[in-house]
Tab-separated table of C-alpha atoms in Angstrom:
chain	number	residue	atom	x	y	z
A	1	MET	CA	-2.283	6.980	-4.767
A	2	LYS	CA	-1.646	4.826	-2.051
A	3	ASN	CA	1.771	4.803	0.185
A	4	LYS	CA	4.114	2.055	0.511
A	5	ILE	CA	4.990	-0.105	3.740
A	6	VAL	CA	8.733	-1.176	4.119
A	7	ALA	CA	8.632	-3.454	7.757
A	8	GLY	CA	11.911	-4.615	8.679
A	9	ASN	CA	12.641	-8.212	10.782
A	10	TRP	CA	15.546	-8.191	12.267
A	11	LYS	CA	14.965	-12.107	13.792
A	12	MET	CA	17.722	-13.273	16.061
A	13	ASN	CA	20.088	-10.926	15.069
A	14	ASN	CA	21.956	-8.145	17.218
A	15	THR	CA	23.134	-7.065	20.538
A	16	PHE	CA	21.681	-4.557	22.694
A	17	SER	CA	24.429	-2.017	21.630
A	18	GLU	CA	24.334	-3.239	17.854
A	19	ALA	CA	20.444	-2.960	17.828
A	20	GLU	CA	20.775	0.766	19.869
A	21	ASP	CA	23.201	1.802	16.802
A	22	LEU	CA	21.110	0.465	14.418
A	23	LEU	CA	17.849	1.805	15.306
A	24	VAL	CA	19.943	5.302	15.973
A	25	ALA	CA	21.405	4.926	12.738
A	26	ILE	CA	17.933	4.736	10.681
A	27	ALA	CA	16.348	7.761	12.564
A	28	GLU	CA	19.050	9.844	11.385
A	29	SER	CA	19.229	8.619	8.175
A	30	ILE	CA	15.238	9.568	7.582
A	31	GLU	CA	15.447	12.248	9.770
A	32	ASP	CA	15.249	14.920	6.931
A	33	MET	CA	13.225	12.688	4.546
A	34	ARG	CA	9.812	13.659	4.039
A	35	LEU	CA	8.494	10.340	3.913
A	36	GLU	CA	5.459	9.060	2.298
A	37	THR	CA	6.223	5.501	2.977
A	38	GLU	CA	5.585	4.213	6.372
A	39	ILE	CA	7.957	2.068	7.857
A	40	ILE	CA	8.011	-0.256	10.567
A	41	ILE	CA	10.864	-2.268	12.590
A	42	CYS	CA	10.663	-5.695	14.243
A	43	PRO	CA	13.318	-5.919	16.662
A	44	PRO	CA	14.293	-8.859	19.207
A	45	ALA	CA	11.782	-8.756	22.110
A	46	LEU	CA	14.602	-7.323	24.350
A	47	TYR	CA	14.967	-4.124	22.781
A	48	LEU	CA	10.738	-2.845	22.100
A	49	GLU	CA	11.162	0.079	24.780
A	50	MET	CA	14.165	1.213	23.499
A	51	ALA	CA	12.935	0.840	19.960
A	52	THR	CA	9.736	2.433	21.012
A	53	ASP	CA	11.573	5.395	23.235
A	54	ILE	CA	13.889	5.827	19.256
A	55	ALA	CA	10.687	5.986	17.313
A	56	GLN	CA	8.989	8.133	19.678
A	57	GLU	CA	11.775	11.132	18.366
A	58	SER	CA	11.834	9.424	14.938
A	59	ASN	CA	9.675	8.954	11.487
A	60	PHE	CA	9.318	4.777	12.030
A	61	TYR	CA	6.550	2.435	13.690
A	62	VAL	CA	7.702	-0.385	15.714
A	63	GLY	CA	6.830	-4.099	15.812
A	64	ALA	CA	7.230	-7.351	17.249
A	65	GLN	CA	7.942	-10.357	15.735
A	66	ASN	CA	5.795	-12.472	17.965
A	67	VAL	CA	3.237	-12.999	20.610
A	68	ALA	CA	1.517	-15.599	22.852
A	69	TYR	CA	-1.853	-16.865	22.014
A	70	ALA	CA	-3.009	-16.807	25.737
A	71	GLU	CA	-3.458	-13.137	27.552
A	72	LYS	CA	-1.543	-14.244	30.596
A	73	GLY	CA	-0.551	-16.729	32.945
A	74	ALA	CA	1.942	-19.994	33.574
A	75	TYR	CA	3.485	-19.406	29.931
A	76	THR	CA	7.452	-19.578	30.543
A	77	GLY	CA	8.577	-17.465	28.451
A	78	GLU	CA	6.122	-16.322	26.178
A	79	ILE	CA	5.154	-12.299	25.739
A	80	SER	CA	1.333	-11.289	25.933
A	81	ALA	CA	0.209	-8.810	23.573
A	82	ALA	CA	-0.998	-6.368	26.547
A	83	MET	CA	2.921	-6.964	27.517
A	84	LEU	CA	3.281	-5.259	23.933
A	85	LYS	CA	0.948	-2.624	24.061
A	86	SER	CA	2.457	-1.093	27.365
A	87	VAL	CA	5.757	-0.296	25.647
A	88	ASP	CA	3.604	0.978	22.735
A	89	VAL	CA	4.343	-1.324	20.210
A	90	ASP	CA	2.245	-0.745	17.143
A	91	PHE	CA	2.482	-3.870	14.912
A	92	CYS	CA	3.177	-7.325	15.454
A	93	ILE	CA	4.328	-10.436	12.810
A	94	VAL	CA	2.123	-13.264	12.677
A	95	GLY	CA	2.965	-16.821	11.211
A	96	HIS	CA	6.446	-16.349	9.889
A	97	SER	CA	7.477	-19.298	8.032
A	98	GLU	CA	10.231	-19.982	10.293
A	99	ARG	CA	7.543	-19.975	13.234
A	100	ARG	CA	5.343	-22.045	11.561
A	101	ASN	CA	8.431	-24.789	10.648
A	102	TYR	CA	10.887	-24.632	13.717
A	103	PHE	CA	8.078	-24.032	16.192
A	104	HIS	CA	4.760	-25.374	14.847
A	105	GLU	CA	2.486	-23.158	14.522
A	106	THR	CA	-0.971	-24.151	13.449
A	107	ASP	CA	-3.486	-22.332	11.870
A	108	GLU	CA	-5.687	-22.390	14.749
A	109	GLU	CA	-2.555	-20.803	16.822
A	110	LEU	CA	-2.347	-18.542	14.605
A	111	ALA	CA	-5.885	-17.198	14.647
A	112	LYS	CA	-5.996	-16.758	18.535
A	113	LYS	CA	-2.656	-14.447	17.679
A	114	ILE	CA	-4.555	-12.341	15.523
A	115	ASP	CA	-7.680	-11.992	17.821
A	116	ILE	CA	-5.700	-11.127	20.684
A	117	LEU	CA	-3.485	-8.919	19.052
A	118	LEU	CA	-6.429	-6.736	17.807
A	119	ALA	CA	-7.997	-7.086	21.077
A	120	ASN	CA	-4.764	-4.819	22.001
A	121	GLN	CA	-5.286	-2.489	19.687
A	122	ILE	CA	-2.257	-3.845	17.686
A	123	ASN	CA	-2.090	-4.438	14.029
A	124	PRO	CA	-1.101	-7.722	12.847
A	125	ILE	CA	1.029	-8.395	9.821
A	126	PHE	CA	0.155	-12.113	8.530
A	127	CYS	CA	2.808	-13.951	7.070
A	128	CYS	CA	1.743	-16.461	4.407
A	129	GLY	CA	3.464	-18.542	1.626
A	130	GLU	CA	4.166	-21.623	0.175
A	131	SER	CA	7.408	-24.437	0.117
A	132	LEU	CA	8.950	-25.058	-2.834
A	133	THR	CA	7.383	-28.605	-3.278
A	134	ASP	CA	3.982	-26.283	-3.039
A	135	ARG	CA	5.655	-24.620	-5.719
A	136	GLU	CA	6.529	-26.778	-8.316
A	137	ASN	CA	3.873	-29.072	-7.621
A	138	GLY	CA	1.353	-26.321	-8.783
A	139	ASN	CA	-0.476	-26.000	-5.650
A	140	PHE	CA	0.673	-22.884	-4.180
A	141	LYS	CA	-2.328	-20.691	-4.223
A	142	GLN	CA	-4.149	-23.688	-2.304
A	143	VAL	CA	-1.703	-23.277	0.254
A	144	ILE	CA	-1.688	-19.892	0.336
A	145	GLU	CA	-5.697	-19.491	0.247
A	146	ASN	CA	-5.992	-22.012	2.902
A	147	GLN	CA	-3.806	-20.041	5.384
A	148	ILE	CA	-5.423	-16.793	4.921
A	149	LYS	CA	-9.219	-18.247	4.713
A	150	ASN	CA	-8.230	-20.544	8.110
A	151	THR	CA	-6.205	-17.801	9.957
A	152	LEU	CA	-8.452	-14.196	9.010
A	153	PHE	CA	-11.332	-15.134	7.103
A	154	HIS	CA	-13.381	-15.182	10.794
A	155	LEU	CA	-12.800	-11.207	11.364
A	156	SER	CA	-15.162	-8.909	11.293
A	157	VAL	CA	-15.119	-5.769	8.564
A	158	GLU	CA	-13.743	-3.361	11.219
A	159	GLN	CA	-11.154	-6.200	12.178
A	160	PHE	CA	-10.053	-6.804	8.828
A	161	GLU	CA	-8.867	-3.396	8.431
A	162	ASN	CA	-6.374	-3.771	10.839
A	163	ILE	CA	-4.594	-6.314	9.093
A	164	THR	CA	-1.548	-6.629	6.780
A	165	ILE	CA	-0.814	-9.459	4.853
A	166	ALA	CA	3.028	-10.402	4.093
A	167	TYR	CA	3.446	-12.896	1.521
A	168	GLU	CA	6.889	-15.102	1.604
A	169	PRO	CA	7.457	-17.577	-0.591
A	170	ILE	CA	9.705	-20.072	1.997
A	171	TRP	CA	11.938	-21.301	-1.031
A	172	ALA	CA	13.006	-17.099	-1.368
A	173	ILE	CA	13.469	-16.549	2.290
A	174	GLY	CA	17.447	-16.579	3.648
A	175	THR	CA	18.400	-18.747	0.693
A	176	GLY	CA	19.246	-15.349	-1.866
A	177	LEU	CA	16.656	-16.657	-4.034
A	178	THR	CA	13.644	-13.852	-4.821
A	179	ALA	CA	10.294	-14.380	-6.482
A	180	THR	CA	10.327	-12.524	-9.725
A	181	PRO	CA	8.778	-9.776	-10.212
A	182	GLN	CA	5.620	-11.629	-12.399
A	183	GLN	CA	5.670	-14.223	-9.633
A	184	ALA	CA	5.193	-11.908	-6.596
A	185	GLN	CA	2.532	-9.889	-8.833
A	186	GLU	CA	0.738	-13.094	-9.777
A	187	VAL	CA	0.515	-14.076	-5.738
A	188	HIS	CA	-0.595	-10.718	-4.551
A	189	ALA	CA	-3.443	-10.192	-7.199
A	190	PHE	CA	-4.598	-13.983	-6.158
A	191	ILE	CA	-4.768	-12.768	-2.320
A	192	ARG	CA	-5.950	-9.202	-3.365
A	193	LYS	CA	-9.219	-11.535	-5.186
A	194	LEU	CA	-9.631	-13.540	-2.045
A	195	ILE	CA	-10.104	-10.528	0.028
A	196	GLU	CA	-12.556	-8.876	-2.378
A	197	GLU	CA	-14.387	-12.142	-2.704
A	198	LYS	CA	-14.804	-11.692	1.020
A	199	TYR	CA	-15.004	-8.546	2.193
A	200	GLY	CA	-15.127	-5.959	-1.401
A	201	THR	CA	-13.227	-4.565	-3.347
A	202	GLU	CA	-12.595	-1.194	-1.277
A	203	MET	CA	-11.272	-3.561	1.594
A	204	ALA	CA	-9.490	-5.658	-1.369
A	205	TYR	CA	-8.092	-1.931	-2.499
A	206	ASN	CA	-7.606	-0.962	1.199
A	207	THR	CA	-5.618	-4.101	2.677
A	208	TYR	CA	-1.975	-3.797	2.336
A	209	ILE	CA	-0.263	-7.091	0.972
A	210	LEU	CA	3.877	-7.206	1.138
A	211	TYR	CA	6.370	-8.696	-0.881
A	212	GLY	CA	8.921	-10.915	2.382
A	213	GLY	CA	10.810	-12.928	0.245
A	214	SER	CA	14.937	-11.477	0.064
A	215	CYS	CA	13.883	-8.530	-0.632
A	216	ASN	CA	16.862	-5.958	-0.868
A	217	ALA	CA	18.317	-3.201	-2.363
A	218	LYS	CA	19.063	-4.216	-5.911
A	219	ASN	CA	15.593	-5.804	-6.240
A	220	ALA	CA	12.642	-3.613	-4.083
A	221	LEU	CA	12.517	-1.207	-6.823
A	222	ASP	CA	11.511	-3.652	-9.696
A	223	LEU	CA	9.143	-5.268	-6.347
A	224	PHE	CA	7.292	-2.381	-5.349
A	225	SER	CA	6.812	-1.491	-8.793
A	226	CYS	CA	4.273	-4.288	-8.867
A	227	THR	CA	0.869	-3.286	-9.350
A	228	ASP	CA	-0.398	-5.061	-6.497
A	229	VAL	CA	3.076	-5.246	-4.522
A	230	ASP	CA	2.920	-2.529	-1.451
A	231	GLY	CA	5.877	-2.768	0.054
A	232	GLY	CA	7.651	-5.462	1.483
A	233	LEU	CA	8.252	-7.614	4.445
A	234	ILE	CA	12.748	-7.035	4.801
A	235	GLY	CA	14.522	-9.837	6.785
A	236	GLY	CA	18.310	-9.594	6.383
A	237	ALA	CA	18.740	-6.235	4.656
A	238	SER	CA	16.952	-4.886	7.229
A	239	LEU	CA	20.310	-5.241	9.363
A	240	SER	CA	22.115	-2.435	7.319
A	241	ALA	CA	20.948	0.957	7.665
A	242	GLN	CA	21.910	2.043	4.229
A	243	ASP	CA	20.267	-0.996	2.821
A	244	PHE	CA	17.236	-0.565	4.656
A	245	VAL	CA	16.949	3.318	3.856
A	246	GLU	CA	17.688	2.504	-0.064
A	247	ILE	CA	14.629	-0.207	0.602
A	248	VAL	CA	12.659	3.107	1.518
A	249	ASN	CA	13.669	4.677	-0.981
A	250	ALA	CA	12.296	2.363	-3.878
A	251	ALA	CA	9.220	2.630	-2.032
A	252	GLU	CA	9.548	6.223	-2.385
A	253	THR	CA	10.377	5.942	-5.721
A	254	CYS	CA	7.520	3.880	-6.419
A	255	THR	CA	4.501	6.136	-4.563
A	256	LYS	CA	5.808	9.508	-6.536
A	257	ASN	CA	5.846	7.366	-9.767
A	258	ASP	CA	2.042	6.017	-9.281
């Protein structure tokens, strides 16, 4: 039986006091739960140290939303992997569609970020996914395959063991649209097949592939029930402790029903 992962990506939301209140509310909500689901919370960088302090007394991990591709130096405004590690960050999102779109991140840059995170013992959550045009043109699988191969498939078996993948159909992020369970399962199975062809059956099974496109408390159970959906990368719904914990409960239900 494979447990689920539920990761919350807060994006650029919450003031310091709001972030503290939300972290405490989530920590208190899961305090007495005997969880099999792995919870990861990814707040803005300003709040990472506060989050890791609270996480030490709770049952969740902390992830960053981005990392610089360079180790250190004259990169004003950037945050290095070593800095993230120094405040006990365990995970980091790489290649979110918003980063690709607004900041023009390339596969080459993302591969560098993956490498530097792994060198600092931080687990990457690598995002991939297609636009609405790619979906409508029917070439979405090729787009996703290129993203994965260009960014991840230079890794050794030992390195790839630390990778989590999040499939995020761009057309379903922040739009209220959601891939159907059938659409999500199709792509997740395709990604798992790519991993199997490169790294073998055991690695393909053990790699976590999360769904990340407007997953919420209402649709999480249906999505997480899909064979190859190992949890979710949650956006807007992670900003509500109640909604986020409901999604965690959906993951728990799926695990217990497997």
